Amino acid sequence: MIKKRVLVTGGAGFVGSHLCERLLNENCEVYCLDNFFTGQKQNIVHLLNNPYFELIRHDVTAPYFIEADEIYNLACPASPIHYQYNPIKTMKTSVMGSINMLGLAKRVKAKILQASTSEVYGNPLEHPQTESYWGNVNPIGERSCYDEGKRAAESLFVDYHKENNVNVKIVRIFNTYGPRMHPNDGRVVSNFIVQALRNEDITIYGDGQQTRSFQYIDDLIEGMMSMMNTRNEFIGPVNIGNPHEFTILELAEKVIELTGSNSKIIYKSLPSDDPLMRKPNISLAKKELDWEPKIQLETGLIKTIDYFKSVI
Ligand code: NAD
Ligand code: UDP
């Protein structure tokens, strides 16, 4: 049987490593491309013996050529501390990375999916967020290298589709958590779990009343792959997230309860431009992808806590 050849940029990261694994299980040949900025060999080491898995050390800001049938473009640091470490590089990764991967897709006639983000909605004035909402993004703030980079990438994807007939797909991913998040990643779920397991103070930024909607990694992978398989005319963008909304304080309390930790909650200042609320409207994903998340927060947190117990 001829295998589908799939390129995953950012394949050694948190989401990318789960996607590579799942694609191999679906009988694909997988090319995992990564510059290891935030990705780790550890995430994909168990795949290295698979003859249908290839690891490529490369930076997407430089062109790359390979024959592939599908491309998942995930390369980009996702945690605020990582994407703010070198904001110019973050913008380059989103914009030049997209141009390079779209150019490749055009040349080899591959279908290409962009991992966009709920951050394109910024600090939203519409709640929950539907795909038709244009967002409320600060173009010169601490988050803009990421938010505006991802917005520019969406624009490029749509234009390559219109101008060059490239078969594109755009998913807007909402906060996702699970095993293989980096312990020092800085995102809230990994921070709280690591702090709780070490019985250190749990650091809430602001008053903890800001909300997020947390999606377990397996649901995201299912959603992304369903999107890749939709009819050609449907390019998105489509929200992929779990609509169950929690305050950050509720999340902290849940993590303490599930870990049985002695940690106490402390409050730190809220970073600038930190969105007050976030929750996806997933009607479009239900209709077009026949997809909705299945894993509730408590179930996903237990699996993630087990993972962090094994690595820290
Ligand atoms: P991650 O930081 O774990 O993974 C990103 C991967 O991209 C890493 O392996 C990193 O080394 C690689 N990378 C970064 N810059 C690169 C470059 N210039 N060239 C090649 N590789 C590069 O983050 P993640 O959570 O796995 O996110 C994956 C994708 O999904 C990102 O594009 C992110 O914006 C998007 N996303 C994630 C979430 C989430 O909650 N996890 C939410 C919205 C969007
Ligand atoms: N947050 C927090 N403590 C932490 C890390 C994050 O209170 O140790 C807050 C952060 O200010 C934000 C929310 O949790 O309001 C989600 O943060 P994360 O960085 O995970 O994702 P994003 O802000 O990009 O949605």
mmCIF file of C-alpha atoms and ligand atoms in Angstrom:
data_model
loop_
_atom_site.group_PDB
_atom_site.id
_atom_site.type_symbol
_atom_site.label_atom_id
_atom_site.label_comp_id
_atom_site.label_asym_id
_atom_site.label_seq_id
_atom_site.Cartn_x
_atom_site.Cartn_y
_atom_site.Cartn_z
ATOM 1 C CA MET A 1 0.000 0.000 0.000
ATOM 2 C CA ILE A 2 1.326 3.460 -0.902
ATOM 3 C CA LYS A 3 1.626 5.549 2.202
ATOM 4 C CA LYS A 4 0.620 9.186 2.379
ATOM 5 C CA ARG A 5 3.751 11.338 2.903
ATOM 6 C CA VAL A 6 3.144 13.946 5.579
ATOM 7 C CA LEU A 7 5.467 16.778 6.605
ATOM 8 C CA VAL A 8 4.943 18.111 10.141
ATOM 9 C CA THR A 9 6.818 21.342 10.902
ATOM 10 C CA GLY A 10 7.330 21.839 14.633
ATOM 11 C CA GLY A 11 6.996 18.051 14.870
ATOM 12 C CA ALA A 12 9.201 17.713 17.965
ATOM 13 C CA GLY A 13 7.053 20.068 20.021
ATOM 14 C CA PHE A 14 4.153 19.316 22.313
ATOM 15 C CA VAL A 15 1.366 19.180 19.699
ATOM 16 C CA GLY A 16 3.615 18.111 16.808
ATOM 17 C CA SER A 17 4.935 15.012 18.576
ATOM 18 C CA HIS A 18 1.403 13.755 19.269
ATOM 19 C CA LEU A 19 0.459 14.442 15.660
ATOM 20 C CA CYS A 20 3.505 12.561 14.292
ATOM 21 C CA GLU A 21 2.673 9.585 16.482
ATOM 22 C CA ARG A 22 -0.954 9.547 15.407
ATOM 23 C CA LEU A 23 -0.072 9.888 11.696
ATOM 24 C CA LEU A 24 2.314 6.927 11.944
ATOM 25 C CA ASN A 25 -0.504 4.929 13.542
ATOM 26 C CA GLU A 26 -2.677 5.908 10.577
ATOM 27 C CA ASN A 27 -0.105 4.350 8.238
ATOM 28 C CA CYS A 28 1.455 7.571 6.982
ATOM 29 C CA GLU A 29 5.108 8.227 6.253
ATOM 30 C CA VAL A 30 6.034 11.135 8.519
ATOM 31 C CA TYR A 31 8.717 13.807 8.048
ATOM 32 C CA CYS A 32 9.197 15.670 11.305
ATOM 33 C CA LEU A 33 10.916 19.028 10.740
ATOM 34 C CA ASP A 34 12.066 21.067 13.734
ATOM 35 C CA ASN A 35 14.806 23.492 14.790
ATOM 36 C CA PHE A 36 14.487 22.360 18.446
ATOM 37 C CA PHE A 37 13.890 25.846 19.805
ATOM 38 C CA THR A 38 11.141 24.644 22.142
ATOM 39 C CA GLY A 39 10.825 21.078 20.873
ATOM 40 C CA GLN A 40 12.740 18.209 22.402
ATOM 41 C CA LYS A 41 14.219 14.954 21.068
ATOM 42 C CA GLN A 42 12.669 13.317 24.112
ATOM 43 C CA ASN A 43 9.201 13.940 22.638
ATOM 44 C CA ILE A 44 9.882 11.863 19.540
ATOM 45 C CA VAL A 45 12.661 9.503 20.629
ATOM 46 C CA HIS A 46 10.193 6.603 20.739
ATOM 47 C CA LEU A 47 9.436 7.161 17.035
ATOM 48 C CA LEU A 48 13.036 7.157 15.787
ATOM 49 C CA ASN A 49 13.161 3.407 15.205
ATOM 50 C CA ASN A 50 10.112 3.487 12.971
ATOM 51 C CA PRO A 51 11.352 3.227 9.353
ATOM 52 C CA TYR A 52 8.488 5.467 8.232
ATOM 53 C CA PHE A 53 9.568 8.306 10.518
ATOM 54 C CA GLU A 54 12.251 10.811 9.466
ATOM 55 C CA LEU A 55 13.621 13.599 11.619
ATOM 56 C CA ILE A 56 14.863 16.751 9.878
ATOM 57 C CA ARG A 57 16.693 19.490 11.765
ATOM 58 C CA HIS A 58 15.775 22.650 9.901
ATOM 59 C CA ASP A 59 14.500 26.168 10.519
ATOM 60 C CA VAL A 60 11.311 27.059 8.609
ATOM 61 C CA THR A 61 12.509 30.617 8.072
ATOM 62 C CA ALA A 62 14.748 29.079 5.366
ATOM 63 C CA PRO A 63 13.202 27.328 2.344
ATOM 64 C CA TYR A 64 13.017 23.546 2.401
ATOM 65 C CA PHE A 65 12.135 21.100 -0.325
ATOM 66 C CA ILE A 66 10.661 17.616 0.051
ATOM 67 C CA GLU A 67 8.034 15.614 -1.818
ATOM 68 C CA ALA A 68 4.957 15.426 0.396
ATOM 69 C CA ASP A 69 1.205 14.933 0.026
ATOM 70 C CA GLU A 70 0.221 16.884 3.131
ATOM 71 C CA ILE A 71 1.887 19.520 5.312
ATOM 72 C CA TYR A 72 0.909 20.449 8.863
ATOM 73 C CA ASN A 73 2.549 23.799 9.620
ATOM 74 C CA LEU A 74 3.023 23.892 13.401
ATOM 75 C CA ALA A 75 6.484 25.426 13.714
ATOM 76 C CA CYS A 76 6.236 28.383 16.104
ATOM 77 C CA PRO A 77 6.831 28.737 19.841
ATOM 78 C CA ALA A 78 3.428 28.793 21.550
ATOM 79 C CA SER A 79 4.086 29.751 25.154
ATOM 80 C CA PRO A 80 4.229 33.511 25.916
ATOM 81 C CA ILE A 81 7.644 33.263 27.620
ATOM 82 C CA HIS A 82 9.080 31.458 24.610
ATOM 83 C CA TYR A 83 7.536 33.560 21.850
ATOM 84 C CA GLN A 84 8.503 36.761 23.703
ATOM 85 C CA TYR A 85 12.120 35.594 24.145
ATOM 86 C CA ASN A 86 12.928 36.696 20.589
ATOM 87 C CA PRO A 87 9.845 38.440 19.199
ATOM 88 C CA ILE A 88 11.399 39.255 15.833
ATOM 89 C CA LYS A 89 12.266 35.593 15.321
ATOM 90 C CA THR A 90 8.710 34.633 16.312
ATOM 91 C CA MET A 91 7.262 36.908 13.645
ATOM 92 C CA LYS A 92 9.778 35.588 11.094
ATOM 93 C CA THR A 93 8.852 32.021 11.939
ATOM 94 C CA SER A 94 5.149 32.675 11.389
ATOM 95 C CA VAL A 95 5.479 34.810 8.275
ATOM 96 C CA MET A 96 8.579 33.488 6.482
ATOM 97 C CA GLY A 97 7.826 29.952 7.674
ATOM 98 C CA SER A 98 4.352 30.189 6.154
ATOM 99 C CA ILE A 99 5.681 31.617 2.890
ATOM 100 C CA ASN A 100 8.275 28.836 2.633
ATOM 101 C CA MET A 101 5.804 26.070 3.429
ATOM 102 C CA LEU A 102 3.111 27.528 1.153
ATOM 103 C CA GLY A 103 5.697 27.768 -1.625
ATOM 104 C CA LEU A 104 6.555 24.122 -1.058
ATOM 105 C CA ALA A 105 2.860 23.144 -1.062
ATOM 106 C CA LYS A 106 2.388 25.026 -4.330
ATOM 107 C CA ARG A 107 5.393 23.356 -5.936
ATOM 108 C CA VAL A 108 4.619 19.763 -4.918
ATOM 109 C CA LYS A 109 0.812 20.222 -4.941
ATOM 110 C CA ALA A 110 0.458 19.273 -1.279
ATOM 111 C CA LYS A 111 -2.482 20.080 0.934
ATOM 112 C CA ILE A 112 -1.341 22.363 3.779
ATOM 113 C CA LEU A 113 -2.853 23.050 7.195
ATOM 114 C CA GLN A 114 -1.932 26.063 9.304
ATOM 115 C CA ALA A 115 -1.966 25.823 13.111
ATOM 116 C CA SER A 116 -3.444 29.228 13.848
ATOM 117 C CA THR A 117 -4.627 30.271 17.257
ATOM 118 C CA SER A 118 -7.404 31.756 19.360
ATOM 119 C CA GLU A 119 -4.893 34.587 19.961
ATOM 120 C CA VAL A 120 -6.013 36.053 16.617
ATOM 121 C CA TYR A 121 -9.086 37.193 18.611
ATOM 122 C CA GLY A 122 -6.805 39.082 21.058
ATOM 123 C CA ASN A 123 -8.682 40.332 24.118
ATOM 124 C CA PRO A 124 -12.083 39.504 22.647
ATOM 125 C CA LEU A 125 -15.077 41.811 22.777
ATOM 126 C CA GLU A 126 -17.314 39.014 21.502
ATOM 127 C CA HIS A 127 -17.877 35.991 23.732
ATOM 128 C CA PRO A 128 -17.782 33.123 22.928
ATOM 129 C CA GLN A 129 -15.646 33.681 19.855
ATOM 130 C CA THR A 130 -16.976 32.695 16.433
ATOM 131 C CA GLU A 131 -14.778 32.510 13.338
ATOM 132 C CA SER A 132 -16.475 35.598 11.898
ATOM 133 C CA TYR A 133 -15.188 37.778 14.778
ATOM 134 C CA TRP A 134 -12.212 39.882 13.611
ATOM 135 C CA GLY A 135 -10.579 40.207 16.994
ATOM 136 C CA ASN A 136 -9.227 42.878 19.292
ATOM 137 C CA VAL A 137 -5.445 42.681 19.018
ATOM 138 C CA ASN A 138 -2.842 45.197 20.154
ATOM 139 C CA PRO A 139 -0.481 45.486 17.157
ATOM 140 C CA ILE A 140 2.451 46.796 19.242
ATOM 141 C CA GLY A 141 2.071 44.938 22.536
ATOM 142 C CA GLU A 142 3.983 42.103 24.195
ATOM 143 C CA ARG A 143 1.833 39.488 22.481
ATOM 144 C CA SER A 144 1.782 41.075 19.038
ATOM 145 C CA CYS A 145 4.757 39.152 17.607
ATOM 146 C CA TYR A 146 2.705 36.001 18.076
ATOM 147 C CA ASP A 147 -0.834 37.314 17.492
ATOM 148 C CA GLU A 148 -0.003 39.432 14.465
ATOM 149 C CA GLY A 149 2.394 36.797 13.094
ATOM 150 C CA LYS A 150 -0.425 34.254 13.176
ATOM 151 C CA ARG A 151 -2.863 36.762 11.656
ATOM 152 C CA ALA A 152 -0.407 37.475 8.821
ATOM 153 C CA ALA A 153 -0.010 33.734 8.307
ATOM 154 C CA GLU A 154 -3.783 33.312 7.945
ATOM 155 C CA SER A 155 -3.799 36.087 5.396
ATOM 156 C CA LEU A 156 -0.990 34.393 3.433
ATOM 157 C CA PHE A 157 -2.796 31.054 3.481
ATOM 158 C CA VAL A 158 -5.982 32.589 2.104
ATOM 159 C CA ASP A 159 -4.055 34.505 -0.588
ATOM 160 C CA TYR A 160 -2.057 31.468 -1.740
ATOM 161 C CA HIS A 161 -5.391 29.683 -2.021
ATOM 162 C CA LYS A 162 -6.990 32.498 -4.030
ATOM 163 C CA GLU A 163 -3.992 33.403 -6.184
ATOM 164 C CA ASN A 164 -2.257 30.058 -6.651
ATOM 165 C CA ASN A 165 -5.010 27.560 -6.014
ATOM 166 C CA VAL A 166 -3.105 25.960 -3.123
ATOM 167 C CA ASN A 167 -5.262 23.552 -1.145
ATOM 168 C CA VAL A 168 -5.157 25.188 2.315
ATOM 169 C CA LYS A 169 -6.811 24.595 5.691
ATOM 170 C CA ILE A 170 -6.725 26.886 8.730
ATOM 171 C CA VAL A 171 -7.518 25.794 12.292
ATOM 172 C CA ARG A 172 -7.679 28.232 15.203
ATOM 173 C CA ILE A 173 -6.488 26.255 18.191
ATOM 174 C CA PHE A 174 -7.660 27.184 21.701
ATOM 175 C CA ASN A 175 -5.605 26.485 24.854
ATOM 176 C CA THR A 176 -4.471 22.863 24.712
ATOM 177 C CA TYR A 177 -2.722 20.817 27.395
ATOM 178 C CA GLY A 178 -1.481 17.295 27.962
ATOM 179 C CA PRO A 179 1.577 15.063 28.285
ATOM 180 C CA ARG A 180 4.838 16.347 26.688
ATOM 181 C CA MET A 181 4.251 19.980 27.542
ATOM 182 C CA HIS A 182 7.646 21.227 28.645
ATOM 183 C CA PRO A 183 7.859 21.487 32.478
ATOM 184 C CA ASN A 184 9.312 25.011 32.081
ATOM 185 C CA ASP A 185 6.983 25.925 29.263
ATOM 186 C CA GLY A 186 5.360 28.677 31.326
ATOM 187 C CA ARG A 187 1.795 27.958 30.238
ATOM 188 C CA VAL A 188 -0.749 27.769 32.970
ATOM 189 C CA VAL A 189 -1.629 24.066 33.073
ATOM 190 C CA SER A 190 1.984 22.863 33.121
ATOM 191 C CA ASN A 191 3.007 25.603 35.589
ATOM 192 C CA PHE A 192 0.246 24.729 38.062
ATOM 193 C CA ILE A 193 0.809 20.969 37.855
ATOM 194 C CA VAL A 194 4.582 21.266 38.278
ATOM 195 C CA GLN A 195 4.148 23.701 41.189
ATOM 196 C CA ALA A 196 1.560 21.445 42.827
ATOM 197 C CA LEU A 197 3.682 18.308 42.490
ATOM 198 C CA ARG A 198 6.635 20.136 44.042
ATOM 199 C CA ASN A 199 4.416 21.603 46.793
ATOM 200 C CA GLU A 200 5.522 25.059 45.674
ATOM 201 C CA ASP A 201 3.279 28.134 45.615
ATOM 202 C CA ILE A 202 0.757 28.174 42.751
ATOM 203 C CA THR A 203 1.252 31.466 40.901
ATOM 204 C CA ILE A 204 -1.976 33.069 39.720
ATOM 205 C CA TYR A 205 -1.416 36.145 37.563
ATOM 206 C CA GLY A 206 -3.991 38.842 38.327
ATOM 207 C CA ASP A 207 -7.051 37.969 40.416
ATOM 208 C CA GLY A 208 -7.611 34.600 38.761
ATOM 209 C CA GLN A 209 -11.013 35.604 37.406
ATOM 210 C CA GLN A 210 -9.802 35.608 33.785
ATOM 211 C CA THR A 211 -11.122 32.585 31.901
ATOM 212 C CA ARG A 212 -9.768 30.033 29.465
ATOM 213 C CA SER A 213 -11.286 26.911 27.879
ATOM 214 C CA PHE A 214 -8.884 23.993 28.061
ATOM 215 C CA GLN A 215 -8.728 21.262 25.456
ATOM 216 C CA TYR A 216 -6.980 17.927 25.924
ATOM 217 C CA ILE A 217 -4.336 17.125 23.297
ATOM 218 C CA ASP A 218 -6.088 14.007 21.873
ATOM 219 C CA ASP A 219 -9.182 16.052 21.022
ATOM 220 C CA LEU A 220 -7.036 18.620 19.202
ATOM 221 C CA ILE A 221 -5.238 15.967 17.120
ATOM 222 C CA GLU A 222 -8.587 14.455 16.148
ATOM 223 C CA GLY A 223 -9.890 17.892 15.144
ATOM 224 C CA MET A 224 -6.807 18.820 13.096
ATOM 225 C CA MET A 225 -6.819 15.544 11.193
ATOM 226 C CA SER A 226 -10.565 15.825 10.544
ATOM 227 C CA MET A 227 -9.979 19.307 9.160
ATOM 228 C CA MET A 228 -7.235 18.037 6.828
ATOM 229 C CA ASN A 229 -9.743 15.552 5.415
ATOM 230 C CA THR A 230 -12.573 17.996 4.723
ATOM 231 C CA ARG A 231 -13.729 18.787 1.180
ATOM 232 C CA ASN A 232 -11.325 21.031 -0.776
ATOM 233 C CA GLU A 233 -13.690 24.022 -0.857
ATOM 234 C CA PHE A 234 -13.703 24.249 2.943
ATOM 235 C CA ILE A 235 -10.554 26.119 3.963
ATOM 236 C CA GLY A 236 -11.702 27.495 7.345
ATOM 237 C CA PRO A 237 -10.675 29.122 9.569
ATOM 238 C CA VAL A 238 -12.329 26.830 12.059
ATOM 239 C CA ASN A 239 -12.134 26.933 15.863
ATOM 240 C CA ILE A 240 -10.788 23.785 17.525
ATOM 241 C CA GLY A 241 -11.224 23.960 21.262
ATOM 242 C CA ASN A 242 -13.223 22.796 24.246
ATOM 243 C CA PRO A 243 -16.078 25.197 25.044
ATOM 244 C CA HIS A 244 -16.055 24.424 28.796
ATOM 245 C CA GLU A 245 -14.847 27.666 30.322
ATOM 246 C CA PHE A 246 -13.031 27.903 33.675
ATOM 247 C CA THR A 247 -11.507 30.737 35.658
ATOM 248 C CA ILE A 248 -7.779 30.429 36.310
ATOM 249 C CA LEU A 249 -8.595 30.258 40.040
ATOM 250 C CA GLU A 250 -10.906 27.274 39.420
ATOM 251 C CA LEU A 251 -8.105 25.600 37.477
ATOM 252 C CA ALA A 252 -5.650 26.151 40.354
ATOM 253 C CA GLU A 253 -8.117 24.670 42.865
ATOM 254 C CA LYS A 254 -8.772 21.658 40.619
ATOM 255 C CA VAL A 255 -5.045 20.966 40.219
ATOM 256 C CA ILE A 256 -4.507 21.170 44.002
ATOM 257 C CA GLU A 257 -7.421 18.783 44.575
ATOM 258 C CA LEU A 258 -6.275 16.223 41.972
ATOM 259 C CA THR A 259 -2.630 16.232 43.073
ATOM 260 C CA GLY A 260 -3.440 16.274 46.804
ATOM 261 C CA SER A 261 -0.828 19.023 47.039
ATOM 262 C CA ASN A 262 0.028 21.212 50.048
ATOM 263 C CA SER A 263 0.688 24.165 47.754
ATOM 264 C CA LYS A 264 -0.935 27.472 48.528
ATOM 265 C CA ILE A 265 -2.166 29.956 45.978
ATOM 266 C CA ILE A 266 -0.298 33.255 45.612
ATOM 267 C CA TYR A 267 -1.181 36.181 43.359
ATOM 268 C CA LYS A 268 1.258 37.930 41.001
ATOM 269 C CA SER A 269 0.745 40.824 38.622
ATOM 270 C CA LEU A 270 -1.139 40.190 35.408
ATOM 271 C CA PRO A 271 1.030 40.496 32.267
ATOM 272 C CA SER A 272 -0.075 43.265 29.884
ATOM 273 C CA ASP A 273 -2.624 42.409 27.186
ATOM 274 C CA ASP A 274 -3.535 39.138 28.942
ATOM 275 C CA PRO A 275 -7.013 38.314 27.542
ATOM 276 C CA LEU A 276 -9.795 38.485 30.156
ATOM 277 C CA MET A 277 -11.837 35.670 28.705
ATOM 278 C CA ARG A 278 -11.693 33.038 26.015
ATOM 279 C CA LYS A 279 -14.140 30.405 24.900
ATOM 280 C CA PRO A 280 -14.682 28.926 21.440
ATOM 281 C CA ASN A 281 -17.946 28.665 19.616
ATOM 282 C CA ILE A 282 -17.466 25.288 17.888
ATOM 283 C CA SER A 283 -20.658 25.121 15.795
ATOM 284 C CA LEU A 284 -18.661 25.321 12.559
ATOM 285 C CA ALA A 285 -16.350 22.449 13.565
ATOM 286 C CA LYS A 286 -19.372 20.349 14.531
ATOM 287 C CA LYS A 287 -20.994 21.020 11.162
ATOM 288 C CA GLU A 288 -18.024 20.754 8.806
ATOM 289 C CA LEU A 289 -15.763 18.310 10.649
ATOM 290 C CA ASP A 290 -18.387 16.340 12.541
ATOM 291 C CA TRP A 291 -16.046 16.889 15.484
ATOM 292 C CA GLU A 292 -16.395 17.929 19.106
ATOM 293 C CA PRO A 293 -14.080 17.430 22.073
ATOM 294 C CA LYS A 294 -14.713 14.344 24.195
ATOM 295 C CA ILE A 295 -12.300 14.645 27.102
ATOM 296 C CA GLN A 296 -13.398 16.632 30.125
ATOM 297 C CA LEU A 297 -10.944 18.728 32.132
ATOM 298 C CA GLU A 298 -10.674 16.386 35.114
ATOM 299 C CA THR A 299 -9.919 13.309 32.963
ATOM 300 C CA GLY A 300 -7.324 15.192 30.928
ATOM 301 C CA LEU A 301 -5.715 16.713 34.010
ATOM 302 C CA ILE A 302 -5.315 13.296 35.644
ATOM 303 C CA LYS A 303 -3.465 11.973 32.566
ATOM 304 C CA THR A 304 -1.304 15.104 32.440
ATOM 305 C CA ILE A 305 -0.504 14.926 36.167
ATOM 306 C CA ASP A 306 0.591 11.285 35.723
ATOM 307 C CA TYR A 307 2.919 12.387 32.924
ATOM 308 C CA PHE A 308 4.507 15.172 34.972
ATOM 309 C CA LYS A 309 4.962 12.789 37.925
ATOM 310 C CA SER A 310 7.121 10.671 35.614
ATOM 311 C CA VAL A 311 9.315 13.528 34.339
ATOM 312 C CA ILE A 312 9.964 15.810 37.302
HETATM 313 P P1 NAD B 1 5.738 23.979 21.144
HETATM 314 O O1 NAD B 1 6.554 25.171 21.489
HETATM 315 O O2 NAD B 1 5.799 22.792 22.039
HETATM 316 O O3 NAD B 1 6.071 23.471 19.667
HETATM 317 C C1 NAD B 1 6.485 24.303 18.632
HETATM 318 C C2 NAD B 1 7.555 23.553 17.839
HETATM 319 O O4 NAD B 1 8.000 24.368 16.748
HETATM 320 C C3 NAD B 1 8.796 23.235 18.675
HETATM 321 O O5 NAD B 1 9.167 21.897 18.467
HETATM 322 C C4 NAD B 1 9.845 24.203 18.157
HETATM 323 O O6 NAD B 1 11.164 23.740 18.331
HETATM 324 C C5 NAD B 1 9.429 24.332 16.710
HETATM 325 N N1 NAD B 1 9.894 25.582 16.079
HETATM 326 C C6 NAD B 1 9.795 26.852 16.577
HETATM 327 N N2 NAD B 1 10.332 27.722 15.710
HETATM 328 C C7 NAD B 1 10.765 26.995 14.647
HETATM 329 C C8 NAD B 1 11.409 27.316 13.429
HETATM 330 N N3 NAD B 1 11.733 28.597 13.136
HETATM 331 N N4 NAD B 1 11.725 26.325 12.570
HETATM 332 C C9 NAD B 1 11.428 25.033 12.855
HETATM 333 N N5 NAD B 1 10.816 24.663 14.001
HETATM 334 C C10 NAD B 1 10.483 25.635 14.877
HETATM 335 O O7 NAD B 1 4.245 24.495 20.986
HETATM 336 P P2 NAD B 1 2.898 23.668 20.737
HETATM 337 O O8 NAD B 1 2.011 23.900 21.882
HETATM 338 O O9 NAD B 1 3.224 22.290 20.337
HETATM 339 O O10 NAD B 1 2.291 24.470 19.501
HETATM 340 C C11 NAD B 1 2.345 23.942 18.176
HETATM 341 C C12 NAD B 1 1.615 24.882 17.228
HETATM 342 O O11 NAD B 1 0.233 24.998 17.614
HETATM 343 C C13 NAD B 1 2.173 26.303 17.218
HETATM 344 O O12 NAD B 1 2.151 26.800 15.902
HETATM 345 C C14 NAD B 1 1.213 27.067 18.083
HETATM 346 O O13 NAD B 1 1.155 28.431 17.733
HETATM 347 C C15 NAD B 1 -0.104 26.350 17.796
HETATM 348 N N6 NAD B 1 -1.037 26.520 18.920
HETATM 349 C C16 NAD B 1 -0.869 25.824 20.082
HETATM 350 C C17 NAD B 1 -1.741 26.027 21.149
HETATM 351 C C18 NAD B 1 -1.623 25.282 22.448
HETATM 352 O O14 NAD B 1 -2.391 25.546 23.372
HETATM 353 N N7 NAD B 1 -0.706 24.343 22.587
HETATM 354 C C19 NAD B 1 -2.784 26.955 21.013
HETATM 355 C C20 NAD B 1 -2.904 27.658 19.827
HETATM 356 C C21 NAD B 1 -2.039 27.420 18.776
HETATM 357 N N1 UDP B 2 -1.297 32.204 34.213
HETATM 358 C C1 UDP B 2 -1.265 32.211 35.588
HETATM 359 N N2 UDP B 2 -0.197 31.622 36.208
HETATM 360 C C2 UDP B 2 0.796 31.007 35.526
HETATM 361 C C3 UDP B 2 0.757 30.992 34.109
HETATM 362 C C4 UDP B 2 -0.310 31.613 33.471
HETATM 363 O O1 UDP B 2 -2.164 32.738 36.248
HETATM 364 O O2 UDP B 2 1.723 30.486 36.179
HETATM 365 C C5 UDP B 2 -2.465 32.812 33.529
HETATM 366 C C6 UDP B 2 -2.117 33.788 32.403
HETATM 367 O O3 UDP B 2 -1.889 35.088 32.935
HETATM 368 C C7 UDP B 2 -3.373 33.705 31.542
HETATM 369 C C8 UDP B 2 -3.823 32.249 31.713
HETATM 370 O O4 UDP B 2 -3.208 31.786 32.915
HETATM 371 O O5 UDP B 2 -4.377 34.542 32.041
HETATM 372 C C9 UDP B 2 -3.422 31.355 30.548
HETATM 373 O O6 UDP B 2 -2.051 31.541 30.324
HETATM 374 P P1 UDP B 2 -1.227 30.701 29.247
HETATM 375 O O7 UDP B 2 0.126 31.312 29.165
HETATM 376 O O8 UDP B 2 -1.320 29.255 29.535
HETATM 377 O O9 UDP B 2 -2.025 30.908 27.871
HETATM 378 P P2 UDP B 2 -2.606 32.210 27.102
HETATM 379 O O10 UDP B 2 -2.542 33.402 28.002
HETATM 380 O O11 UDP B 2 -1.734 32.343 25.925
HETATM 381 O O12 UDP B 2 -3.994 31.811 26.823
#
